[in-house]
Amino acid sequence: MIDFILNLIAAIRMRLSYLINIILTVASGSKLVSGSMRKNPTLICVPIMGESVDKMVVDMGKANASGADLVEIRLDGLKNFNPRENIKTLIKESPVPTLFTYRPIWEGGQYDGDENKRVDVLRLAMELGADYIDVELQVAREFNDSVRGKKPEKCKVIVSSHNYQYTPSVEDLSNLVARIQASGADIVKFATTALDITDVARVFQITVHSQVPIIGLVMGERGLISRILCAKFGGFLTFGTLENGIVSAPGQPTIKDLLDLYNFRQMGPDTKVFGIIGKPVGHSKSPILYNEAFKSVGFNGVFVHLLVDDIAKFFQTYSSNDFAGFSCTIPHKEAAVKCCDEVDTVAKSIGAVNCIIRRQSDGKLFGYNTDYVGAISAIEDGLRGRLNVSGGVSSALAGKLFVVIGAGGAGKALAYGAKAKGARVVIANRTYDRARELAETVGGHALSLADLENFNPEDGMILANTTSIGMQPKVDETPIPKHALGHYALVFDAVYTPKITRLLREAEESGATIVSGLEMFIGQAYEQYERFTGLPAPKELFQKIMAKY
């Protein structure tokens, strides 16, 4: 019982120290964001990894100008390192608080020298005025014993552990945190590797219940949300790089994205999480669109990329009301139908869902399809522009031969939408059986993708590619050769990265009107935004945002 009380008192004291330390650190950095106080105490730390002290000093200035709360000075990247002289200069020249890390190769760093000398350098940095020191768990107890009674009050020791293979269980993570605390840490840090996006949930569980200052991050693209949502779940700090690709660990976002794209400072425990579920997903512009729209009306939500391998497993894991709504893209639109408690009649008819809402009253998932409205409207507008006619009672698609490439979720949506507008539908797919199955559902005809090259029963047809063929990075690919495009009046491509795909470029050269996936993307986003927020879609803002891309 006495041990329990002593541990509780120690935990409370650490928590108070943590809060005071955050206040002091923030006070020395940026307090205000866009004229309003920040809503979370989570710090943004910029890794500084120059090969020279001069380069580091320049980058520290950039970090300060970018809004960093502190910088992590990676000593293991320096060439011609003179410890006392260089550390003095770095501390003196830094406009923000400093965290010194001297990472050895055995913990994922670059230092490959004498271990005693490395630890001596960390002690020296502490002595010369560093605000934080990062010490690896393997040497932490010995290090902390060696500085006991000599450690400056303002300097906090971060004890860190890195797992580059996987993310342990909650029990194992709890035990790891206990070991880090027992080593004498002021701040606990662990970084794991995401093999699946559901791994991150275990880290959130540890972080949100922690009674001590904690940094819990998950490396890799599947772990990206750990670096963004730590502001919601109570993480001590996250890392944001100055430039894309120049990272100190896999999966780090830029500080610009943290502040401008994800509105990091305004995130709090009650912020609702939205995201786009897909694989691949990093190319999606959805976070840019929705986060800017959320910010414009003060809606308390954040929209993130969700690289998901197994959508059923994802929903089983992220089942709380914190995760409030989702866009769904390739290849999960059909599987998403089975994950929903209820599915809208249209989405059920199509057999694909691209928008999922979690009802806050009971946590049930509701599935919708907004793809067909966005795409069909964009195609109709393109046809009316080509024919120079205004909208009438009947659709511009009525009676047209409408060829859909792809029999997945988006293909089903366009086939359904075209049929509803009175078009004659043909489905072309690499797997003929899937094409036939969809064609039978909508009362159309089926082709294999290879047959499409010589398919020219009439002129003035409509072609709609709903596959990912031609999407970045494989921008040289196209689902149909150029010589076969002369029979089409209009060609639509659901791919919008790049905006003008090879298919669209060659279609335009062949005389067809082209409609990019960007128009579909914006059109389907209107309804999703309204379902996410309960507010009218800011259509002009959506157009303005996407015009940049």
Coordinates of C-alpha atoms in Angstrom, one line a residue:
M1 CA 0.0 0.0 0.0
I2 CA 2.8 2.4 0.9
D3 CA 4.6 1.6 -2.4
F4 CA 1.3 2.3 -4.3
I5 CA 0.9 5.7 -2.6
L6 CA 4.6 6.6 -3.2
N7 CA 4.2 5.7 -6.9
L8 CA 1.0 7.7 -7.1
I9 CA 2.7 10.7 -5.6
A10 CA 5.6 10.3 -8.0
A11 CA 3.3 10.1 -10.9
I12 CA 1.4 13.2 -9.8
R13 CA 4.6 15.1 -9.4
M14 CA 5.8 14.1 -12.8
R15 CA 2.5 15.2 -14.4
L16 CA 2.7 18.6 -12.7
S17 CA 6.3 18.9 -13.8
Y18 CA 5.1 18.0 -17.3
L19 CA 2.4 20.7 -17.4
I20 CA 4.7 23.4 -16.0
N21 CA 7.4 22.4 -18.5
I22 CA 4.9 22.7 -21.4
I23 CA 3.8 26.1 -20.2
L24 CA 7.4 27.3 -20.0
T25 CA 8.3 25.8 -23.4
V26 CA 5.3 27.2 -25.1
A27 CA 5.9 30.6 -23.5
S28 CA 9.3 30.6 -25.2
G29 CA 7.8 29.6 -28.5
S30 CA 4.6 30.5 -30.3
K31 CA 1.6 31.2 -28.1
L32 CA -1.0 32.4 -30.6
V33 CA -2.2 30.7 -33.7
S34 CA -4.3 32.7 -36.1
G35 CA -5.2 35.1 -33.3
S36 CA -6.5 32.3 -31.0
M37 CA -5.0 30.3 -28.2
R38 CA -3.8 26.8 -28.9
K39 CA -6.2 24.2 -27.7
N40 CA -3.6 21.5 -26.8
P41 CA -0.2 21.5 -25.1
T42 CA 1.4 19.0 -27.5
L43 CA 4.7 20.5 -28.8
I44 CA 6.0 20.4 -32.4
C45 CA 9.6 19.5 -32.6
V46 CA 11.6 20.0 -35.8
P47 CA 14.5 17.6 -36.3
I48 CA 17.7 19.4 -37.3
M49 CA 20.0 17.1 -39.2
G50 CA 22.6 19.2 -41.0
E51 CA 26.2 18.0 -41.6
S52 CA 27.6 21.3 -40.3
V53 CA 26.9 23.6 -37.4
D54 CA 26.3 26.5 -39.8
K55 CA 23.7 24.5 -41.7
M56 CA 22.0 23.6 -38.4
V57 CA 21.9 27.3 -37.3
V58 CA 20.2 28.2 -40.5
D59 CA 17.7 25.4 -40.1
M60 CA 17.0 26.3 -36.5
G61 CA 16.0 29.8 -37.8
K62 CA 13.7 28.3 -40.4
A63 CA 12.2 26.0 -37.7
N64 CA 11.4 29.0 -35.5
A65 CA 9.9 31.0 -38.5
S66 CA 7.8 27.9 -39.3
G67 CA 6.3 27.9 -35.8
A68 CA 8.3 25.1 -34.0
D69 CA 8.1 24.9 -30.2
L70 CA 11.6 23.3 -30.1
V71 CA 14.2 21.7 -32.2
E72 CA 15.9 18.3 -32.0
I73 CA 19.6 18.7 -32.8
R74 CA 20.8 15.4 -34.2
L75 CA 24.5 15.4 -33.3
D76 CA 25.1 12.0 -35.0
G77 CA 24.7 13.7 -38.4
L78 CA 27.5 16.2 -37.8
K79 CA 30.8 16.0 -39.7
N80 CA 34.0 17.3 -38.0
F81 CA 32.2 17.4 -34.6
N82 CA 33.9 19.5 -31.8
P83 CA 31.5 18.7 -28.9
R84 CA 32.1 21.6 -26.5
E85 CA 32.5 24.4 -29.1
N86 CA 29.7 23.1 -31.4
I87 CA 27.1 22.5 -28.6
K88 CA 27.8 25.9 -27.1
T89 CA 27.2 27.5 -30.5
L90 CA 24.0 25.5 -31.2
I91 CA 22.5 26.4 -27.8
K92 CA 23.5 30.1 -28.0
E93 CA 22.2 30.4 -31.6
S94 CA 18.9 28.5 -31.2
P95 CA 15.9 30.8 -31.1
V96 CA 13.8 28.0 -29.5
P97 CA 14.4 25.4 -26.8
T98 CA 16.8 22.6 -27.7
L99 CA 16.6 18.8 -27.6
F100 CA 19.9 17.0 -28.1
T101 CA 20.0 13.5 -29.6
Y102 CA 23.2 11.6 -30.3
R103 CA 21.7 8.5 -31.8
P104 CA 23.9 5.3 -32.1
I105 CA 23.6 2.9 -35.0
W106 CA 22.2 0.2 -32.7
E107 CA 19.2 2.4 -32.1
G108 CA 18.7 3.6 -35.7
G109 CA 21.1 6.6 -35.7
Q110 CA 24.4 7.3 -37.4
Y111 CA 26.9 7.3 -34.5
D112 CA 29.3 4.4 -34.7
G113 CA 32.0 5.3 -32.2
D114 CA 33.0 4.8 -28.6
E115 CA 29.9 4.5 -26.3
N116 CA 31.4 6.3 -23.4
K117 CA 32.4 9.3 -25.5
R118 CA 28.8 9.4 -26.9
V119 CA 27.3 9.5 -23.4
D120 CA 29.9 12.1 -22.3
V121 CA 28.7 14.4 -25.1
L122 CA 25.1 14.1 -23.8
R123 CA 26.2 15.0 -20.3
L124 CA 28.1 17.9 -21.8
A125 CA 25.0 19.2 -23.6
M126 CA 23.1 19.0 -20.4
E127 CA 25.8 20.9 -18.5
L128 CA 26.0 23.6 -21.3
G129 CA 22.2 24.4 -21.1
A130 CA 20.2 22.0 -23.3
D131 CA 16.5 22.0 -22.5
Y132 CA 16.1 18.3 -23.2
I133 CA 18.4 15.3 -23.7
D134 CA 17.3 12.1 -25.4
V135 CA 18.9 9.0 -23.9
E136 CA 18.2 5.5 -25.1
L137 CA 16.6 3.1 -22.7
Q138 CA 19.5 0.6 -22.9
V139 CA 21.9 3.2 -21.3
A140 CA 19.4 5.4 -19.4
R141 CA 19.7 4.0 -15.9
E142 CA 23.4 4.3 -16.0
F143 CA 23.2 7.8 -17.5
N144 CA 20.7 9.1 -14.9
D145 CA 22.7 7.6 -12.1
S146 CA 25.8 9.4 -13.3
V147 CA 24.1 12.8 -13.4
R148 CA 22.1 12.5 -10.2
G149 CA 22.5 15.7 -8.1
K150 CA 24.2 17.4 -11.1
K151 CA 21.3 17.7 -13.5
P152 CA 20.2 21.3 -14.1
E153 CA 16.6 21.9 -13.0
K154 CA 15.5 23.1 -16.4
C155 CA 16.9 20.1 -18.3
K156 CA 14.5 17.2 -18.8
V157 CA 15.7 13.7 -19.8
I158 CA 13.7 11.9 -22.5
V159 CA 14.3 8.2 -22.3
S160 CA 13.5 6.6 -25.6
S161 CA 13.0 3.1 -27.1
H162 CA 12.6 2.4 -30.8
N163 CA 11.1 -0.8 -32.4
Y164 CA 11.8 -0.9 -36.1
Q165 CA 10.1 -4.2 -36.6
Y166 CA 6.5 -4.0 -35.2
T167 CA 4.2 -2.6 -32.6
P168 CA 3.9 -4.7 -29.4
S169 CA 0.7 -5.5 -27.6
V170 CA -0.9 -3.1 -25.1
E171 CA 0.4 -5.2 -22.2
D172 CA 4.0 -5.2 -23.6
L173 CA 3.8 -1.4 -24.3
S174 CA 2.6 -0.8 -20.7
N175 CA 5.5 -2.8 -19.4
L176 CA 7.9 -0.9 -21.7
V177 CA 6.6 2.4 -20.4
A178 CA 7.0 1.2 -16.8
R179 CA 10.6 0.2 -17.6
I180 CA 11.3 3.6 -19.1
Q181 CA 9.8 5.4 -16.1
A182 CA 11.9 3.2 -13.7
S183 CA 15.1 4.2 -15.5
G184 CA 14.7 7.7 -14.3
A185 CA 12.9 9.4 -17.3
D186 CA 11.4 12.8 -17.0
I187 CA 9.6 12.1 -20.2
V188 CA 8.8 8.7 -21.7
K189 CA 9.3 8.1 -25.4
F190 CA 8.7 5.1 -27.5
A191 CA 8.4 4.7 -31.3
T192 CA 7.2 1.5 -32.9
T193 CA 6.6 0.4 -36.5
A194 CA 3.1 0.0 -38.1
L195 CA 2.5 -3.2 -40.0
D196 CA -1.2 -2.3 -40.0
I197 CA -3.0 1.0 -39.2
T198 CA -4.8 -0.8 -36.3
D199 CA -1.4 -1.0 -34.5
V200 CA -1.7 2.8 -33.9
A201 CA -4.8 2.2 -31.7
R202 CA -2.7 0.5 -29.1
V203 CA -0.3 3.5 -28.9
F204 CA -3.3 5.8 -28.5
Q205 CA -4.6 3.6 -25.7
I206 CA -1.3 3.9 -23.8
T207 CA -0.9 7.6 -24.5
V208 CA -4.4 8.7 -23.5
H209 CA -4.3 6.9 -20.2
S210 CA -0.7 7.9 -19.3
Q211 CA -0.1 9.7 -16.0
V212 CA 3.3 10.8 -17.0
P213 CA 4.5 13.0 -20.0
I214 CA 4.7 10.6 -22.9
I215 CA 5.7 10.6 -26.6
G216 CA 4.2 7.6 -28.4
L217 CA 4.7 7.5 -32.1
V218 CA 4.3 4.9 -34.8
M219 CA 6.7 4.9 -37.8
G220 CA 5.7 4.4 -41.5
E221 CA 2.9 5.5 -43.7
R222 CA 0.4 3.4 -41.8
G223 CA 1.5 5.1 -38.6
L224 CA 1.0 8.7 -39.8
I225 CA -2.1 9.3 -37.8
S226 CA -0.1 8.8 -34.6
R227 CA 1.9 11.9 -35.4
I228 CA -1.1 14.0 -36.1
L229 CA -3.7 12.8 -33.6
C230 CA -1.2 12.8 -30.7
A231 CA -2.5 16.3 -30.1
K232 CA -6.0 14.8 -29.5
F233 CA -4.8 11.9 -27.3
G234 CA -2.4 13.8 -25.1
G235 CA 1.1 13.2 -26.5
F236 CA 3.9 15.4 -25.2
L237 CA 5.3 16.2 -28.6
T238 CA 5.4 15.2 -32.3
F239 CA 8.0 15.8 -34.9
G240 CA 7.5 17.9 -38.0
T241 CA 10.2 18.2 -40.7
L242 CA 11.2 21.4 -42.5
E243 CA 11.0 19.7 -45.9
N244 CA 9.3 16.7 -47.4
G245 CA 11.5 13.6 -47.4
I246 CA 14.2 14.9 -45.0
V247 CA 13.1 12.9 -41.9
S248 CA 14.7 11.6 -38.8
A249 CA 12.3 8.6 -38.7
P250 CA 10.0 7.0 -41.3
G251 CA 6.6 8.7 -41.8
Q252 CA 7.2 12.2 -40.3
P253 CA 5.0 14.9 -41.8
T254 CA 6.3 18.5 -42.4
I255 CA 5.7 21.2 -39.8
K256 CA 3.8 23.1 -42.5
D257 CA 1.4 20.2 -43.0
L258 CA 0.9 19.9 -39.2
L259 CA 0.1 23.5 -38.8
D260 CA -1.6 24.5 -42.1
L261 CA -3.1 21.3 -43.4
Y262 CA -4.1 19.5 -40.1
N263 CA -4.7 22.7 -38.0
F264 CA -2.7 21.0 -35.3
R265 CA -2.9 23.7 -32.7
Q266 CA -6.6 23.7 -32.7
M267 CA -7.0 20.0 -32.0
G268 CA -8.3 18.9 -28.6
P269 CA -9.7 15.8 -26.9
D270 CA -13.2 16.5 -28.3
T271 CA -12.0 17.0 -31.9
K272 CA -13.8 14.5 -34.2
V273 CA -11.6 12.5 -36.6
F274 CA -12.6 12.0 -40.3
G275 CA -10.5 10.4 -42.9
I276 CA -10.2 8.8 -46.3
I277 CA -9.8 5.0 -46.3
G278 CA -7.9 3.5 -49.2
K279 CA -4.8 1.7 -50.5
P280 CA -3.0 3.6 -51.9
V281 CA -4.2 6.8 -50.2
G282 CA -1.4 9.3 -49.8
H283 CA -2.2 10.9 -53.2
S284 CA -5.7 11.9 -52.1
K285 CA -6.5 15.6 -51.9
S286 CA -9.4 15.0 -49.5
P287 CA -7.5 16.2 -46.4
I288 CA -6.7 19.5 -48.2
L289 CA -10.3 20.0 -49.2
Y290 CA -12.0 19.1 -45.9
N291 CA -9.6 20.5 -43.4
E292 CA -9.6 23.9 -45.2
A293 CA -13.4 23.8 -45.2
F294 CA -13.6 22.7 -41.5
K295 CA -11.2 25.6 -40.6
S296 CA -13.3 28.1 -42.6
V297 CA -16.4 27.6 -40.4
G298 CA -14.7 26.7 -37.1
F299 CA -15.8 23.0 -37.3
N300 CA -14.0 21.0 -34.6
G301 CA -12.8 18.1 -36.9
V302 CA -9.6 16.9 -38.6
F303 CA -9.4 14.9 -41.8
V304 CA -6.5 12.4 -42.3
H305 CA -5.2 9.8 -44.7
L306 CA -6.0 6.3 -43.6
L307 CA -3.9 3.6 -45.3
V308 CA -6.1 0.6 -44.6
D309 CA -5.3 -3.0 -45.6
D310 CA -8.4 -4.7 -44.0
I311 CA -11.4 -2.4 -43.7
A312 CA -13.4 -4.7 -41.5
K313 CA -10.5 -4.9 -39.0
F314 CA -10.2 -1.1 -39.2
F315 CA -13.8 -0.6 -38.1
Q316 CA -13.6 -3.2 -35.4
T317 CA -10.5 -1.4 -34.0
Y318 CA -11.5 2.2 -34.4
S319 CA -15.0 1.8 -33.0
S320 CA -15.3 4.9 -30.8
N321 CA -17.3 8.0 -31.6
D322 CA -14.1 9.9 -31.9
F323 CA -13.8 8.4 -35.4
A324 CA -16.9 10.1 -36.8
G325 CA -16.9 9.8 -40.6
F326 CA -15.0 8.4 -43.6
S327 CA -14.6 8.7 -47.3
C328 CA -13.8 5.4 -48.9
T329 CA -11.8 4.8 -52.1
I330 CA -10.1 2.0 -54.1
P331 CA -10.1 -0.9 -53.2
H332 CA -12.5 -0.8 -50.3
K333 CA -15.8 0.6 -51.6
E334 CA -17.5 -2.8 -52.1
A335 CA -16.2 -4.4 -48.9
A336 CA -17.4 -1.2 -47.0
V337 CA -21.0 -2.2 -47.7
K338 CA -20.7 -5.2 -45.4
C339 CA -19.1 -3.1 -42.6
C340 CA -22.1 -0.8 -42.3
D341 CA -25.0 -1.3 -40.0
E342 CA -27.3 0.3 -42.5
V343 CA -26.8 1.2 -46.2
D344 CA -28.6 3.9 -48.2
T345 CA -31.0 2.4 -50.9
V346 CA -28.9 3.9 -53.8
A347 CA -25.6 2.6 -52.3
K348 CA -27.2 -0.8 -51.8
S349 CA -28.3 -0.9 -55.4
I350 CA -24.9 0.1 -56.6
G351 CA -23.2 -2.3 -54.2
A352 CA -20.6 0.2 -53.2
V353 CA -20.1 2.8 -50.5
N354 CA -17.8 5.8 -50.6
C355 CA -19.1 7.7 -47.5
I356 CA -19.6 6.3 -44.0
I357 CA -21.0 8.1 -41.1
R358 CA -20.9 7.0 -37.5
R359 CA -24.1 7.9 -35.7
Q360 CA -23.0 9.6 -32.4
S361 CA -26.0 8.3 -30.4
D362 CA -25.2 4.6 -30.8
G363 CA -22.0 4.3 -32.8
K364 CA -23.7 2.6 -35.7
L365 CA -22.2 3.0 -39.2
F366 CA -24.3 4.3 -42.1
G367 CA -23.1 3.9 -45.7
Y368 CA -23.8 6.2 -48.7
N369 CA -22.7 6.5 -52.3
T370 CA -22.0 10.0 -53.5
D371 CA -19.7 9.0 -56.4
Y372 CA -22.4 8.6 -59.0
V373 CA -23.9 12.0 -58.5
G374 CA -20.5 13.8 -58.7
A375 CA -19.4 11.9 -61.8
I376 CA -22.7 11.8 -63.7
S377 CA -23.3 15.5 -63.1
A378 CA -19.8 16.4 -64.4
I379 CA -20.2 14.2 -67.5
E380 CA -23.6 15.7 -68.2
D381 CA -22.2 19.2 -67.9
G382 CA -19.4 18.3 -70.3
L383 CA -21.8 16.9 -72.9
R384 CA -24.0 20.0 -72.7
G385 CA -21.0 22.2 -73.2
R386 CA -20.0 20.2 -76.2
L387 CA -23.5 20.3 -77.7
N388 CA -23.9 24.0 -76.6
V389 CA -27.3 23.2 -75.0
S390 CA -28.7 24.1 -71.6
G391 CA -30.1 21.6 -69.2
G392 CA -33.5 20.3 -70.2
V393 CA -36.0 17.8 -68.8
S394 CA -34.1 14.8 -70.1
S395 CA -30.4 14.0 -69.4
A396 CA -27.7 14.7 -72.0
L397 CA -26.9 11.0 -71.5
A398 CA -30.3 9.7 -72.6
G399 CA -29.8 7.2 -75.5
K400 CA -26.0 7.5 -75.5
L401 CA -23.8 4.4 -75.5
F402 CA -21.9 4.7 -72.2
V403 CA -18.8 2.5 -71.8
V404 CA -17.5 2.0 -68.3
I405 CA -14.0 0.7 -67.7
G406 CA -13.8 -1.1 -64.4
A407 CA -16.3 -3.2 -62.4
G408 CA -15.3 -2.1 -58.9
G409 CA -17.1 0.3 -56.6
A410 CA -16.7 3.4 -58.8
G411 CA -17.5 1.4 -61.9
K412 CA -20.8 0.2 -60.3
A413 CA -21.6 3.8 -59.3
L414 CA -21.2 5.2 -62.8
A415 CA -22.9 2.2 -64.5
Y416 CA -25.9 2.7 -62.1
G417 CA -26.0 6.5 -62.6
A418 CA -25.7 6.3 -66.4
K419 CA -28.5 3.7 -66.6
A420 CA -30.7 5.8 -64.4
K421 CA -30.2 8.7 -66.9
G422 CA -31.3 6.6 -69.8
A423 CA -28.0 5.6 -71.3
R424 CA -27.1 2.2 -72.8
V425 CA -24.4 0.8 -70.7
V426 CA -21.4 -1.4 -71.6
I427 CA -18.9 -2.7 -68.9
A428 CA -15.3 -3.4 -69.9
N429 CA -13.1 -5.1 -67.3
R430 CA -9.8 -7.0 -67.2
T431 CA -11.8 -9.9 -65.6
Y432 CA -14.6 -10.6 -68.0
D433 CA -16.8 -12.4 -65.4
R434 CA -16.9 -9.4 -63.2
A435 CA -17.9 -7.2 -66.2
R436 CA -20.7 -9.7 -67.1
E437 CA -21.9 -9.7 -63.5
L438 CA -22.2 -5.9 -63.3
A439 CA -23.7 -5.7 -66.8
E440 CA -26.4 -8.2 -65.8
T441 CA -27.2 -6.1 -62.7
V442 CA -27.7 -2.9 -64.7
G443 CA -29.1 -4.4 -67.8
G444 CA -26.1 -3.7 -70.0
H445 CA -23.5 -5.6 -72.0
A446 CA -20.0 -6.8 -71.1
L447 CA -16.6 -6.8 -72.7
S448 CA -13.1 -7.8 -71.6
L449 CA -10.7 -4.8 -71.5
A450 CA -8.7 -6.3 -74.3
D451 CA -11.9 -6.3 -76.5
L452 CA -12.4 -2.5 -76.0
E453 CA -9.5 -1.7 -78.4
N454 CA -11.7 -2.8 -81.4
F455 CA -15.1 -1.8 -80.0
N456 CA -16.6 0.8 -82.3
P457 CA -20.2 0.1 -83.0
E458 CA -21.1 3.8 -83.4
D459 CA -19.6 7.3 -83.1
G460 CA -20.4 9.8 -80.3
M461 CA -20.0 7.2 -77.4
I462 CA -19.1 8.1 -73.8
L463 CA -16.1 6.5 -72.1
A464 CA -15.6 6.5 -68.3
N465 CA -12.5 5.1 -66.7
T466 CA -13.1 4.1 -63.1
T467 CA -9.9 2.1 -62.5
S468 CA -6.6 3.4 -61.1
I469 CA -4.8 2.9 -64.4
G470 CA -2.8 6.1 -65.1
M471 CA -2.7 7.3 -61.5
Q472 CA 0.5 8.6 -60.0
P473 CA 3.1 7.3 -60.0
K474 CA 2.3 5.2 -63.1
V475 CA 1.3 8.2 -65.2
D476 CA 2.4 6.6 -68.5
E477 CA -0.3 3.9 -68.4
T478 CA -3.6 4.1 -70.1
P479 CA -6.5 1.6 -70.2
I480 CA -7.2 2.0 -74.0
P481 CA -4.9 2.8 -76.9
K482 CA -5.1 6.2 -78.6
H483 CA -6.3 4.9 -82.0
A484 CA -9.5 3.6 -80.3
L485 CA -10.5 6.9 -78.9
G486 CA -11.7 8.5 -82.1
H487 CA -15.3 7.1 -81.7
Y488 CA -15.9 8.8 -78.4
A489 CA -17.6 12.2 -78.0
L490 CA -16.6 12.5 -74.3
V491 CA -14.0 10.7 -72.2
F492 CA -14.1 10.9 -68.4
D493 CA -11.3 9.7 -66.0
A494 CA -12.0 9.1 -62.3
V495 CA -8.2 9.5 -61.7
Y496 CA -7.4 13.1 -60.6
T497 CA -3.7 12.7 -59.7
P498 CA -2.6 13.9 -62.2
K499 CA -5.5 16.0 -63.3
I500 CA -4.8 15.4 -67.0
T501 CA -4.0 11.7 -67.3
R502 CA -2.5 10.1 -70.5
L503 CA -6.0 8.9 -71.3
L504 CA -7.5 12.4 -71.1
R505 CA -4.6 13.9 -73.0
E506 CA -4.9 11.4 -75.9
A507 CA -8.7 11.7 -75.9
E508 CA -8.5 15.5 -76.3
E509 CA -6.0 15.1 -79.1
S510 CA -8.5 12.7 -80.8
G511 CA -11.2 15.3 -80.7
A512 CA -13.2 14.2 -77.6
T513 CA -14.4 16.5 -74.8
I514 CA -12.7 15.5 -71.6
V515 CA -13.8 15.6 -68.0
S516 CA -11.3 15.0 -65.3
G517 CA -11.7 13.2 -62.0
L518 CA -11.3 16.5 -60.2
E519 CA -14.9 17.5 -61.3
M520 CA -16.2 14.1 -59.9
F521 CA -14.1 14.5 -56.8
I522 CA -15.5 18.0 -56.0
G523 CA -19.1 17.0 -56.9
Q524 CA -19.1 13.9 -54.6
A525 CA -17.4 15.9 -51.8
Y526 CA -20.4 18.3 -51.5
E527 CA -22.7 15.7 -50.1
Q528 CA -20.0 14.1 -48.0
Y529 CA -19.1 17.4 -46.3
E530 CA -22.8 18.0 -45.5
R531 CA -23.1 14.5 -44.0
F532 CA -19.8 15.0 -42.0
T533 CA -20.7 18.4 -40.5
G534 CA -24.5 18.9 -40.9
L535 CA -23.6 22.2 -42.6
P536 CA -24.2 23.4 -46.2
A537 CA -21.2 22.6 -48.5
P538 CA -19.0 25.7 -49.2
K539 CA -19.1 25.0 -53.0
E540 CA -17.2 28.2 -54.0
L541 CA -14.5 27.4 -51.4
F542 CA -14.2 23.8 -52.7
Q543 CA -13.8 25.1 -56.3
K544 CA -11.2 27.6 -55.2
I545 CA -9.2 25.1 -53.2
M546 CA -9.1 22.5 -55.9
A547 CA -8.3 25.1 -58.6
K548 CA -4.7 25.1 -57.2
Y549 CA -4.3 21.4 -58.1

